PDB file of C-alpha atoms in Angstrom:
ATOM      1  CA  UNK A 136     -87.815 -62.217 -33.790  1.00 57.00           C
ATOM      2  CA  UNK A 137     -86.460 -62.092 -37.321  1.00 84.00           C
ATOM      3  CA  UNK A 138     -86.056 -58.440 -38.177  1.00 92.00           C
ATOM      4  CA  UNK A 139     -83.332 -59.314 -40.674  1.00 92.00           C
ATOM      5  CA  UNK A 140     -85.841 -60.529 -43.263  1.00 93.00           C
ATOM      6  CA  UNK A 141     -87.675 -57.215 -43.118  1.00 94.00           C
ATOM      7  CA  UNK A 142     -84.389 -55.339 -43.550  1.00 95.00           C
ATOM      8  CA  UNK A 143     -83.320 -57.500 -46.474  1.00 94.00           C
ATOM      9  CA  UNK A 144     -86.615 -57.670 -48.375  1.00 94.00           C
ATOM     10  CA  UNK A 145     -88.398 -54.398 -47.636  1.00 94.00           C
ATOM     11  CA  UNK A 146     -88.382 -51.563 -50.132  1.00 94.00           C
ATOM     12  CA  UNK A 147     -89.242 -49.055 -47.412  1.00 96.00           C
ATOM     13  CA  UNK A 148     -86.753 -46.388 -46.404  1.00 96.00           C
ATOM     14  CA  UNK A 149     -87.744 -46.711 -42.748  1.00 97.00           C
ATOM     15  CA  UNK A 150     -88.923 -49.620 -40.614  1.00 97.00           C
ATOM     16  CA  UNK A 151     -90.160 -49.248 -37.051  1.00 97.00           C
ATOM     17  CA  UNK A 152     -90.391 -51.994 -34.414  1.00 96.00           C
ATOM     18  CA  UNK A 153     -91.671 -51.962 -30.844  1.00 96.00           C
ATOM     19  CA  UNK A 154     -89.816 -54.580 -28.801  1.00 96.00           C
ATOM     20  CA  UNK A 155     -89.125 -55.550 -25.200  1.00 97.00           C
ATOM     21  CA  UNK A 156     -85.896 -54.123 -23.746  1.00 97.00           C
ATOM     22  CA  UNK A 157     -84.194 -57.523 -23.539  1.00 96.00           C
ATOM     23  CA  UNK A 158     -84.380 -57.687 -27.366  1.00 95.00           C
ATOM     24  CA  UNK A 159     -81.887 -54.833 -27.802  1.00 96.00           C
ATOM     25  CA  UNK A 160     -78.966 -57.205 -28.551  1.00 95.00           C
ATOM     26  CA  UNK A 161     -81.041 -58.711 -31.382  1.00 94.00           C
ATOM     27  CA  UNK A 162     -81.544 -55.243 -32.877  1.00 95.00           C
ATOM     28  CA  UNK A 163     -77.826 -54.486 -32.717  1.00 96.00           C
ATOM     29  CA  UNK A 164     -76.976 -57.906 -34.146  1.00 95.00           C
ATOM     30  CA  UNK A 165     -79.262 -57.330 -37.128  1.00 95.00           C
ATOM     31  CA  UNK A 166     -77.717 -53.904 -37.698  1.00 94.00           C
ATOM     32  CA  UNK A 167     -74.276 -55.521 -37.835  1.00 95.00           C
ATOM     33  CA  UNK A 168     -75.482 -58.375 -40.052  1.00 94.00           C
ATOM     34  CA  UNK A 169     -77.509 -56.471 -42.674  1.00 94.00           C
ATOM     35  CA  UNK A 170     -75.657 -53.571 -44.273  1.00 93.00           C
ATOM     36  CA  UNK A 171     -77.163 -50.306 -45.471  1.00 94.00           C
ATOM     37  CA  UNK A 172     -79.198 -49.352 -42.403  1.00 97.00           C
ATOM     38  CA  UNK A 173     -78.857 -47.086 -39.370  1.00 96.00           C
ATOM     39  CA  UNK A 174     -80.615 -47.707 -36.058  1.00 98.00           C
ATOM     40  CA  UNK A 175     -82.170 -45.299 -33.561  1.00 98.00           C
ATOM     41  CA  UNK A 176     -83.588 -46.732 -30.313  1.00 98.00           C
ATOM     42  CA  UNK A 177     -85.760 -44.851 -27.815  1.00 97.00           C
ATOM     43  CA  UNK A 178     -87.245 -46.230 -24.597  1.00 96.00           C
ATOM     44  CA  UNK A 179     -91.000 -45.705 -24.567  1.00 92.00           C
ATOM     45  CA  UNK A 180     -93.507 -46.923 -21.971  1.00 94.00           C
ATOM     46  CA  UNK A 181     -91.402 -49.908 -20.940  1.00 96.00           C
ATOM     47  CA  UNK A 182     -90.615 -50.908 -24.522  1.00 97.00           C
ATOM     48  CA  UNK A 183     -87.970 -49.990 -27.054  1.00 97.00           C
ATOM     49  CA  UNK A 184     -89.014 -48.155 -30.194  1.00 98.00           C
ATOM     50  CA  UNK A 185     -86.443 -49.138 -32.804  1.00 97.00           C
ATOM     51  CA  UNK A 186     -86.297 -47.284 -36.103  1.00 98.00           C
ATOM     52  CA  UNK A 187     -84.121 -48.652 -38.878  1.00 98.00           C
ATOM     53  CA  UNK A 188     -83.443 -46.156 -41.692  1.00 97.00           C
ATOM     54  CA  UNK A 189     -81.756 -46.829 -44.995  1.00 96.00           C
ATOM     55  CA  UNK A 190     -78.414 -45.145 -45.370  1.00 94.00           C
ATOM     56  CA  UNK A 191     -78.341 -42.709 -48.284  1.00 87.00           C
ATOM     57  CA  UNK A 192     -76.614 -44.066 -51.395  1.00 83.00           C
ATOM     58  CA  UNK A 193     -72.941 -43.215 -51.687  1.00 81.00           C
ATOM     59  CA  UNK A 194     -72.015 -40.975 -54.572  1.00 74.00           C
TER      60      UNK A 194
END
């Protein structure tokens, strides 16, 4: 699973992924690797719903 490419190349302000629970370390690793995003994870029907949101620009 290569979420990092989506985080790096997407112009969207929010990206949502539905993954298996054992993939949580991958989500957290991508958050640490690619700057400018926040991550919210919710367990849903045996899966994890992961929402990456762009951090607002610093003024």
